[in-house]
Short mmCIF file of C-alpha atoms (C1' of nucleotides) in Angstrom, two decimals:
data_model
loop_
_atom_site.label_atom_id
_atom_site.label_comp_id
_atom_site.label_asym_id
_atom_site.label_seq_id
_atom_site.Cartn_x
_atom_site.Cartn_y
_atom_site.Cartn_z
CA MET A 376 0.00 0.00 0.00
CA ALA A 377 2.76 2.42 0.86
CA ARG A 378 6.27 3.09 -0.20
CA PRO A 379 8.25 -0.11 0.22
CA ALA A 380 11.40 -0.15 2.34
CA SER A 381 14.45 -0.03 0.13
CA GLU A 382 16.98 -2.81 0.52
CA GLU A 383 19.49 -0.48 -1.14
CA LYS A 384 19.16 2.12 1.59
CA ARG A 385 19.53 -0.53 4.27
CA THR A 386 22.72 -1.90 2.79
CA ALA A 387 24.01 1.64 2.16
CA ILE A 388 23.62 2.36 5.88
CA MET A 389 25.25 -0.96 6.76
CA ASN A 390 28.18 -0.38 4.43
CA ALA A 391 28.70 3.16 5.66
CA THR A 392 28.77 1.81 9.21
CA ILE A 393 31.31 -0.86 8.28
CA GLY A 394 33.64 1.75 6.84
CA LEU A 395 33.30 4.20 9.70
CA VAL A 396 33.51 1.67 12.53
CA ALA A 397 36.63 0.17 10.95
CA ALA A 398 38.20 3.63 10.79
CA ALA A 399 37.02 5.27 14.00
CA GLY A 400 35.39 2.63 16.19
CA THR A 401 31.85 2.19 17.46
CA GLY A 402 31.89 5.74 18.78
CA THR A 403 31.14 6.98 15.25
CA SER A 404 28.08 9.22 15.20
CA THR A 405 24.83 8.37 13.49
CA ALA A 406 25.11 11.73 11.69
CA LYS A 407 28.34 10.63 10.00
CA ILE A 408 26.86 7.26 9.14
CA ALA A 409 23.83 8.93 7.53
CA LYS A 410 26.00 11.35 5.57
CA LYS A 411 28.29 8.61 4.27
CA ALA A 412 25.27 6.48 3.34
CA GLY A 413 23.77 9.42 1.43
CA VAL A 414 20.66 9.42 3.57
CA ALA A 415 18.97 11.72 6.09
CA GLU A 416 19.78 11.04 9.70
CA GLY A 417 16.16 10.17 10.41
CA THR A 418 16.27 7.44 7.79
CA VAL A 419 18.87 5.57 9.81
CA PHE A 420 16.22 5.26 12.50
CA THR A 421 13.50 4.04 10.18
CA TYR A 422 15.70 1.04 9.37
CA PHE A 423 17.24 0.54 12.82
CA SER A 424 15.39 1.59 15.95
CA THR A 425 18.56 2.60 17.81
CA LYS A 426 22.27 2.82 17.17
CA GLU A 427 22.69 -0.29 19.33
CA ALA A 428 20.27 -2.14 17.06
CA LEU A 429 22.28 -1.07 14.01
CA LEU A 430 25.56 -2.26 15.47
CA SER A 431 23.97 -5.50 16.66
CA ALA A 432 22.47 -6.23 13.24
CA LEU A 433 25.85 -5.52 11.67
CA LEU A 434 27.67 -7.89 14.01
CA LEU A 435 25.22 -10.70 13.29
CA GLU A 436 25.37 -10.09 9.56
CA LEU A 437 29.16 -10.09 9.41
CA GLU A 438 29.41 -13.23 11.53
CA GLY A 439 26.79 -14.88 9.37
CA GLU A 440 28.67 -13.98 6.21
CA LEU A 441 31.93 -15.37 7.55
CA ALA A 442 30.30 -18.53 8.88
CA ASP A 443 28.66 -19.14 5.50
CA ILE A 444 31.96 -18.78 3.70
CA LEU A 445 33.65 -21.24 6.03
CA LEU A 446 31.03 -23.85 5.16
CA LYS A 447 30.47 -22.95 1.49
CA ASP A 448 32.10 -25.59 -0.69
CA PRO A 449 32.89 -29.15 0.33
CA LEU A 450 35.99 -30.06 2.33
CA PRO A 451 38.72 -32.36 0.97
CA GLY A 452 37.34 -34.89 3.42
CA ASP A 453 40.39 -36.34 5.11
CA GLU A 454 38.96 -35.30 8.49
CA GLY A 455 42.40 -34.07 9.42
CA ARG A 456 45.08 -31.67 8.27
CA GLU A 457 43.70 -31.05 4.80
CA ASP A 458 40.19 -30.26 5.99
CA MET A 459 41.62 -27.96 8.58
CA GLN A 460 43.82 -26.17 6.09
CA HIS A 461 40.90 -25.67 3.74
CA PHE A 462 39.08 -24.02 6.60
CA TRP A 463 42.07 -21.88 7.40
CA ASN A 464 42.50 -20.74 3.82
CA ARG A 465 38.90 -19.60 3.62
CA LEU A 466 39.21 -17.69 6.86
CA ILE A 467 42.36 -15.88 5.77
CA ASP A 468 41.07 -15.21 2.26
CA TRP A 469 37.95 -13.60 3.64
CA GLY A 470 39.96 -11.42 5.97
CA VAL A 471 42.39 -10.37 3.27
CA THR A 472 39.71 -9.53 0.71
CA ASN A 473 37.52 -7.77 3.28
CA PRO A 474 39.92 -5.94 5.57
CA THR A 475 37.41 -3.31 6.69
CA LYS A 476 34.80 -5.94 7.44
CA TRP A 477 37.36 -7.89 9.44
CA ARG A 478 38.37 -4.81 11.37
CA THR A 479 34.77 -3.85 12.03
CA LEU A 480 33.90 -7.36 13.17
CA LYS A 481 36.84 -7.34 15.56
CA ARG A 482 35.71 -4.03 17.03
CA LEU A 483 32.05 -4.98 17.30
CA LYS A 484 32.96 -8.20 19.11
CA ILE A 485 34.47 -6.25 21.99
CA SER A 486 32.28 -3.15 21.89
CA SER A 487 30.28 -2.27 24.97
CA GLN A 488 27.69 -0.81 22.59
CA VAL A 489 26.60 -4.31 21.62
CA PRO A 490 24.71 -6.22 24.33
CA ASP A 491 26.08 -9.56 25.51
CA SER A 492 22.96 -11.37 24.35
CA ILE A 493 23.79 -10.43 20.75
CA ARG A 494 27.38 -11.54 21.14
CA THR A 495 26.19 -14.92 22.40
CA GLN A 496 23.72 -15.17 19.53
CA GLY A 497 26.51 -14.36 17.07
CA GLU A 498 28.78 -17.09 18.38
CA ARG A 499 26.08 -19.62 17.66
CA ARG A 500 26.44 -18.95 13.94
CA PHE A 501 29.74 -20.77 14.10
CA ASP A 502 28.31 -23.87 15.77
CA GLU A 503 28.16 -25.82 12.54
CA ALA A 504 31.68 -24.81 11.59
CA ALA A 505 32.85 -25.77 15.08
CA VAL A 506 31.62 -29.33 14.58
CA VAL A 507 33.71 -29.71 11.43
CA LEU A 508 36.65 -28.09 13.16
CA ALA A 509 36.36 -30.49 16.09
CA ARG A 510 36.41 -33.52 13.82
CA ALA A 511 39.42 -32.30 11.85
CA LEU A 512 41.23 -31.48 15.04
CA ALA A 513 40.58 -34.64 17.00
CA ARG A 514 43.65 -36.52 15.79
CA GLN A 515 46.04 -33.58 15.98
CA ALA A 516 45.06 -32.23 19.38
CA GLY A 517 43.38 -35.20 21.06
CA GLU A 518 39.74 -36.29 21.12
CA ASP A 519 38.96 -34.27 24.19
CA ALA A 520 40.55 -31.04 23.00
CA ASN A 521 38.58 -28.01 24.04
CA ILE A 522 37.13 -26.80 20.79
CA ARG A 523 36.32 -23.33 22.08
CA TYR A 524 39.91 -22.81 23.11
CA ALA A 525 41.15 -24.10 19.76
CA GLY A 526 38.76 -21.78 17.97
CA ILE A 527 40.02 -18.78 19.88
CA ILE A 528 43.62 -19.75 19.14
CA MET A 529 42.83 -20.15 15.45
CA ASN A 530 41.20 -16.76 15.39
CA ALA A 531 44.11 -15.20 17.24
CA ILE A 532 46.72 -16.63 14.87
CA ALA A 533 44.55 -15.65 11.92
CA GLU A 534 44.49 -12.10 13.20
CA ALA A 535 48.25 -11.99 13.49
CA THR A 536 48.62 -13.57 10.04
CA PHE A 537 46.20 -11.15 8.54
CA ASP A 538 48.10 -8.17 9.96
CA ALA A 539 51.32 -9.59 8.56
CA ILE A 540 49.72 -9.95 5.12
CA ALA A 541 48.43 -6.38 5.30
CA ASP A 542 52.06 -5.27 5.81
CA ASN A 543 53.39 -7.54 3.01
CA PRO A 544 50.63 -8.19 0.51
CA ASN A 545 52.98 -9.79 -2.01
CA GLN A 546 53.86 -12.51 0.51
CA ARG A 547 50.23 -13.44 0.94
CA GLU A 548 50.39 -17.14 0.06
CA THR A 549 53.59 -17.77 2.00
CA LEU A 550 52.23 -16.03 5.07
CA LYS A 551 48.99 -17.93 4.79
CA LEU A 552 50.88 -21.21 4.69
CA ARG A 553 53.09 -20.14 7.54
CA GLY A 554 50.17 -19.08 9.68
CA PHE A 555 48.60 -22.46 9.22
CA ALA A 556 51.84 -24.21 10.09
CA VAL A 557 51.94 -22.24 13.33
CA PHE A 558 48.36 -23.16 14.15
CA TRP A 559 48.81 -26.84 13.28
CA GLY A 560 52.06 -27.01 15.21
CA GLY A 561 50.32 -25.38 18.13
CA MET A 562 47.58 -27.99 18.06
CA ALA A 563 50.24 -30.69 18.12
CA GLY A 564 51.70 -29.02 21.19
CA LEU A 565 48.27 -29.02 22.74
CA SER A 566 47.98 -32.79 22.49
CA GLN A 567 51.18 -33.29 24.43
CA GLU A 568 50.02 -31.55 27.55
CA GLY A 569 48.11 -33.26 30.37
CA SER A 570 44.36 -33.61 30.37
CA LEU A 571 42.09 -31.01 31.71
CA THR A 572 38.67 -30.88 33.29
CA LEU A 573 36.93 -27.84 31.88
CA MET B 1224 57.36 27.59 47.71
CA ALA B 1225 53.90 26.60 46.57
CA ARG B 1226 51.61 23.67 46.94
CA PRO B 1227 53.19 20.56 45.43
CA ALA B 1228 51.41 18.24 43.00
CA SER B 1229 50.23 15.09 44.68
CA GLU B 1230 51.45 11.76 43.35
CA GLU B 1231 48.46 10.16 45.08
CA LYS B 1232 45.99 12.16 43.06
CA ARG B 1233 47.80 11.32 39.86
CA THR B 1234 47.69 7.61 40.51
CA ALA B 1235 44.08 7.84 41.71
CA ILE B 1236 43.17 9.35 38.33
CA MET B 1237 45.21 6.68 36.51
CA ASN B 1238 43.60 3.84 38.48
CA ALA B 1239 40.12 5.21 37.97
CA THR B 1240 40.83 5.38 34.25
CA ILE B 1241 42.10 1.79 34.20
CA GLY B 1242 38.90 0.57 35.81
CA LEU B 1243 36.56 2.57 33.62
CA VAL B 1244 38.33 1.92 30.32
CA ALA B 1245 38.35 -1.80 31.07
CA ALA B 1246 34.62 -1.71 31.73
CA ALA B 1247 33.35 0.77 29.16
CA GLY B 1248 36.14 1.55 26.72
CA THR B 1249 38.03 4.72 25.90
CA GLY B 1250 34.73 6.54 25.38
CA THR B 1251 34.46 6.93 29.16
CA SER B 1252 33.97 10.58 30.13
CA THR B 1253 36.43 12.66 32.09
CA ALA B 1254 33.57 13.46 34.48
CA LYS B 1255 33.22 9.78 35.39
CA ILE B 1256 36.97 9.40 35.74
CA ALA B 1257 37.12 12.38 38.09
CA LYS B 1258 34.22 11.11 40.16
CA LYS B 1259 35.69 7.63 40.51
CA ALA B 1260 39.08 9.10 41.41
CA GLY B 1261 37.45 11.24 44.11
CA VAL B 1262 38.60 14.44 42.50
CA ALA B 1263 37.04 17.46 40.80
CA GLU B 1264 36.86 17.33 37.03
CA GLY B 1265 39.22 20.29 36.71
CA THR B 1266 41.89 18.41 38.66
CA VAL B 1267 42.10 15.78 35.95
CA PHE B 1268 43.29 18.57 33.67
CA THR B 1269 45.92 19.87 36.03
CA TYR B 1270 47.60 16.45 35.84
CA PHE B 1271 46.89 15.68 32.19
CA SER B 1272 46.45 18.47 29.67
CA THR B 1273 43.88 16.58 27.61
CA LYS B 1274 42.02 13.29 27.73
CA GLU B 1275 44.25 12.09 24.91
CA ALA B 1276 47.30 12.87 27.05
CA LEU B 1277 45.81 10.90 29.92
CA LEU B 1278 45.11 7.84 27.78
CA SER B 1279 48.54 8.09 26.17
CA ALA B 1280 50.31 8.29 29.52
CA LEU B 1281 48.31 5.31 30.70
CA LEU B 1282 49.24 3.21 27.66
CA LEU B 1283 52.93 3.99 28.12
CA GLU B 1284 52.79 3.28 31.83
CA LEU B 1285 51.04 -0.06 31.43
CA GLU B 1286 53.40 -1.16 28.67
CA GLY B 1287 56.34 -0.05 30.76
CA GLU B 1288 55.07 -2.03 33.75
CA LEU B 1289 54.60 -5.17 31.69
CA ALA B 1290 57.96 -4.81 29.94
CA ASP B 1291 59.70 -4.40 33.32
CA ILE B 1292 58.08 -7.52 34.68
CA LEU B 1293 59.13 -9.54 31.65
CA LEU B 1294 62.75 -8.56 32.28
CA LYS B 1295 62.70 -8.49 36.10
CA ASP B 1296 64.56 -11.51 37.41
CA PRO B 1297 67.19 -13.50 35.52
CA LEU B 1298 66.29 -16.16 32.99
CA PRO B 1299 67.22 -19.84 33.41
CA GLY B 1300 69.74 -19.16 30.66
CA ASP B 1301 69.39 -22.09 28.28
CA GLU B 1302 68.67 -19.63 25.47
CA GLY B 1303 65.89 -21.93 24.36
CA ARG B 1304 62.69 -23.48 25.64
CA GLU B 1305 63.25 -22.78 29.32
CA ASP B 1306 64.02 -19.11 28.82
CA MET B 1307 60.99 -18.80 26.63
CA GLN B 1308 58.74 -20.52 29.12
CA HIS B 1309 59.97 -18.27 31.89
CA PHE B 1310 58.98 -15.33 29.74
CA TRP B 1311 55.61 -16.86 29.03
CA ASN B 1312 54.88 -17.54 32.69
CA ARG B 1313 55.58 -13.95 33.62
CA LEU B 1314 53.33 -12.69 30.86
CA ILE B 1315 50.42 -14.91 31.88
CA ASP B 1316 50.90 -14.26 35.58
CA TRP B 1317 50.76 -10.52 35.03
CA GLY B 1318 47.59 -10.84 32.95
CA VAL B 1319 45.91 -13.12 35.47
CA THR B 1320 46.74 -10.97 38.48
CA ASN B 1321 45.88 -7.73 36.67
CA PRO B 1322 42.87 -8.52 34.50
CA THR B 1323 41.58 -4.96 34.33
CA LYS B 1324 45.01 -3.65 33.42
CA TRP B 1325 45.28 -6.28 30.71
CA ARG B 1326 41.87 -5.37 29.35
CA THR B 1327 42.62 -1.68 29.43
CA LEU B 1328 45.96 -2.17 27.71
CA LYS B 1329 44.25 -4.19 24.98
CA ARG B 1330 41.70 -1.42 24.44
CA LEU B 1331 44.22 1.41 24.49
CA LYS B 1332 46.38 -0.38 21.93
CA ILE B 1333 43.60 -0.18 19.35
CA SER B 1334 41.94 3.06 20.42
CA SER B 1335 41.71 5.88 17.92
CA GLN B 1336 41.95 8.24 20.90
CA VAL B 1337 45.65 7.44 21.24
CA PRO B 1338 47.86 8.87 18.48
CA ASP B 1339 50.00 6.49 16.43
CA SER B 1340 53.18 8.17 17.60
CA ILE B 1341 52.42 7.04 21.17
CA ARG B 1342 51.64 3.52 20.02
CA THR B 1343 55.01 3.37 18.25
CA GLN B 1344 56.75 4.76 21.32
CA GLY B 1345 55.04 2.13 23.47
CA GLU B 1346 56.19 -0.73 21.29
CA ARG B 1347 59.77 0.37 21.84
CA ARG B 1348 59.47 -0.48 25.52
CA PHE B 1349 59.49 -4.13 24.50
CA ASP B 1350 62.66 -3.84 22.41
CA GLU B 1351 64.86 -5.28 25.13
CA ALA B 1352 62.44 -8.12 25.77
CA ALA B 1353 62.28 -8.77 22.02
CA VAL B 1354 66.03 -9.35 21.88
CA VAL B 1355 65.80 -12.03 24.55
CA LEU B 1356 62.79 -13.52 22.83
CA ALA B 1357 64.63 -13.63 19.51
CA ARG B 1358 67.57 -15.49 21.02
CA ALA B 1359 65.36 -18.03 22.78
CA LEU B 1360 63.36 -18.55 19.64
CA ALA B 1361 66.19 -18.89 17.13
CA ARG B 1362 66.58 -22.65 17.48
CA GLN B 1363 62.89 -23.47 17.61
CA ALA B 1364 61.69 -21.27 14.76
CA GLY B 1365 64.83 -20.69 12.73
CA GLU B 1366 67.46 -17.95 12.89
CA ASP B 1367 65.61 -15.73 10.48
CA ALA B 1368 62.21 -16.01 12.13
CA ASN B 1369 60.32 -12.75 12.07
CA ILE B 1370 60.41 -11.64 15.67
CA ARG B 1371 57.54 -9.19 15.31
CA TYR B 1372 55.29 -11.91 13.95
CA ALA B 1373 56.31 -14.28 16.74
CA GLY B 1374 55.61 -11.59 19.31
CA ILE B 1375 52.15 -11.00 17.95
CA ILE B 1376 51.44 -14.73 17.98
CA MET B 1377 52.66 -15.01 21.53
CA ASN B 1378 50.44 -12.13 22.56
CA ALA B 1379 47.47 -13.63 20.74
CA ILE B 1380 47.86 -17.05 22.37
CA ALA B 1381 48.41 -15.37 25.71
CA GLU B 1382 45.13 -13.53 25.27
CA ALA B 1383 43.26 -16.75 24.51
CA THR B 1384 44.95 -18.47 27.45
CA PHE B 1385 44.14 -15.63 29.74
CA ASP B 1386 40.47 -15.73 28.78
CA ALA B 1387 40.43 -19.48 29.39
CA ILE B 1388 41.94 -18.99 32.85
CA ALA B 1389 39.38 -16.30 33.64
CA ASP B 1390 36.67 -18.89 32.91
CA ASN B 1391 38.41 -21.65 34.92
CA PRO B 1392 40.60 -20.06 37.56
CA ASN B 1393 41.27 -23.36 39.33
CA GLN B 1394 42.92 -24.73 36.17
CA ARG B 1395 45.33 -21.84 36.04
CA GLU B 1396 48.61 -23.75 36.05
CA THR B 1397 47.44 -26.41 33.63
CA LEU B 1398 46.13 -23.81 31.20
CA LYS B 1399 49.32 -21.81 31.49
CA LEU B 1400 51.34 -24.90 30.62
CA ARG B 1401 49.00 -25.77 27.80
CA GLY B 1402 49.11 -22.28 26.36
CA PHE B 1403 52.88 -22.42 26.26
CA ALA B 1404 52.80 -25.84 24.62
CA VAL B 1405 50.60 -24.37 21.90
CA PHE B 1406 52.93 -21.44 21.40
CA TRP B 1407 56.07 -23.59 21.37
CA GLY B 1408 54.48 -26.10 19.04
CA GLY B 1409 53.45 -23.25 16.79
CA MET B 1410 56.99 -21.95 16.65
CA ALA B 1411 58.15 -25.44 15.66
CA GLY B 1412 55.59 -25.35 12.86
CA LEU B 1413 56.95 -22.00 11.80
CA SER B 1414 60.43 -23.40 11.29
CA GLN B 1415 59.15 -26.00 8.85
CA GLU B 1416 57.73 -23.56 6.35
CA GLY B 1417 59.71 -21.97 3.53
CA SER B 1418 61.75 -18.84 3.94
CA LEU B 1419 60.36 -15.42 3.52
CA THR B 1420 61.60 -12.04 2.47
CA LEU B 1421 59.97 -9.51 4.74
"C1'" DA C 43 52.38 36.97 51.29
"C1'" DA C 44 53.05 34.27 47.27
"C1'" DA C 45 52.21 30.46 44.49
"C1'" DA C 46 50.24 26.67 42.90
"C1'" DA C 47 46.73 22.89 43.67
"C1'" DA C 48 41.90 22.15 43.79
"C1'" DT C 49 37.22 23.23 42.70
"C1'" DG C 50 32.79 23.00 39.99
"C1'" DA C 51 29.67 26.01 37.44
"C1'" DG C 52 29.65 27.16 32.90
"C1'" DC C 53 31.05 27.16 27.72
"C1'" DG C 54 30.33 25.69 23.03
"C1'" DC C 55 29.89 21.68 20.68
"C1'" DC C 56 28.36 17.16 19.56
"C1'" DT C 57 25.45 13.22 20.64
"C1'" DA C 58 21.44 9.92 19.87
"C1'" DC C 59 17.03 10.35 18.89
"C1'" DT C 60 12.18 12.68 17.75
"C1'" DC C 61 8.50 14.50 15.16
"C1'" DA C 62 5.71 17.26 12.10
"C1'" DC C 63 5.82 17.13 7.73
"C1'" DT C 64 6.32 15.76 2.43
"C1'" DC C 65 5.91 12.57 -1.05
"C1'" DA C 66 6.23 7.91 -3.55
"C1'" DT C 67 3.55 3.97 -3.89
"C1'" DT C 68 -0.38 1.11 -4.31
"C1'" DA C 69 -5.23 -0.74 -3.35
"C1'" DA C 70 -9.91 0.42 -3.93
"C1'" DC C 71 -13.48 2.51 -6.12
"C1'" DA C 72 -16.02 5.25 -9.95
"C1'" DT D 11 -8.99 3.44 -16.66
"C1'" DG D 12 -8.47 7.49 -14.05
"C1'" DT D 13 -9.00 9.34 -9.43
"C1'" DT D 14 -8.50 9.17 -4.75
"C1'" DA D 15 -7.43 7.61 -0.03
"C1'" DA D 16 -4.40 5.23 2.85
"C1'" DT D 17 0.11 4.08 4.12
"C1'" DG D 18 4.60 4.51 5.65
"C1'" DA D 19 9.38 5.76 3.71
"C1'" DG D 20 12.07 9.83 3.78
"C1'" DT D 21 13.40 14.30 5.64
"C1'" DG D 22 16.08 17.56 8.67
"C1'" DA D 23 15.36 21.15 12.12
"C1'" DG D 24 14.83 20.59 16.84
"C1'" DT D 25 15.52 18.57 21.76
"C1'" DA D 26 17.62 17.26 25.92
"C1'" DG D 27 21.58 15.77 27.59
"C1'" DG D 28 26.51 14.59 27.71
"C1'" DC D 29 31.07 15.75 26.09
"C1'" DG D 30 35.98 17.82 26.74
"C1'" DC D 31 37.71 21.62 28.54
"C1'" DT D 32 38.12 26.54 30.87
"C1'" DC D 33 38.46 29.79 34.41
"C1'" DA D 34 37.22 32.71 38.38
"C1'" DT D 35 37.51 31.49 42.83
"C1'" DT D 36 38.90 29.08 47.07
"C1'" DT D 37 42.06 26.23 49.66
"C1'" DT D 38 46.37 24.53 50.86
"C1'" DT D 39 51.02 24.73 51.06
"C1'" DT D 40 55.71 26.92 51.47
#
DNA sequence: AAAAAATGAGCGCCTACTCACTCATTAACA
DNA sequence: TGTTAATGAGTGAGTAGGCGCTCATTTTTT
């Protein structure tokens, strides 16, 4: 009956937010977001009730996008090193091709402007990926390896690798390989240490 | 001749800032800092000319404190695994006993409210520690291992380990050991991948 | 007495968000 | 098929409140 909401405007606001949060953090004003999106400030609030809602929606969308990419095409299927490396390559490739998204995601994950409930909800988007990760990791790090801990380590090493690639883009493939070697070696180290009741 | 500046007030302001930045980020207002420090808002500006100056001083102080602790007492001296583990244990112990400082340091390091020049200056406080780290690492990761990359990885795994300990404080020693095993294993992985021109 | 620390009301500016309004879109009716 | 009524997207000046910071004044020290 009335003017339909425009998907274009919504994504323009989202994209403007990605750019500004990457550059200046979650403290960026809604006025700047609106300006960059080419939209009146009021329009931001017709698509997102509050700034918190905007940042929350963005966090969930970015995590969803990354989770989808991790699961996109089929794994080699060795349920070990090769599967894991495939995973790793996708993670790094996404970060390298989407540096501002990566940066924004990193900031949103620790922002106090996103409620904990959203952060919890976002983590759940990686549940499916975590299952695959657990299977591929079982032999390298032990059946009872704490998958959450391994996931955090993977993310941490990916972050370091990604920064290194940003500094030396021409060494991308070597650094990607090297980052994986560090992660895989780390998981081997993990298996050699005593069991744990978590 | 006149009233002397009070070191107590200065540290009260610093400590209040540590607590508030850890909890709410660098967006915390000077009014809140003053209130928590038990001081008038104007007093904050007699000790630090601007909020940026306050955050910068805090970053440098925290990095200095951590760097000092890393170098405090002598290393075992094997110039290998044991030296490295000694280093690691000090890093984790500091993070575990000073969680709000750790959190604040992490936030200040990526805050756009701290100028890059300060961040660069802060990194230099770890130069001495980096030399020791490089020596201890040479055999495990190769003579030409990129020390900056290794440092970032160590920091990243420390962060993950620290979070794990925060969740399971009674497993502190086991997790500390495990975190080091991951790091050391990772460095072994590093040595097995092709050379790099950085 | 002299000097500097300490104070907090006040300054101009920026913030997230609102609201009275315009206008594009479409369903319903002549 | 052409006209109209209903709807809600889109707008941007306006609002209250919070921000970093200042400064006239008071308090504390030498």
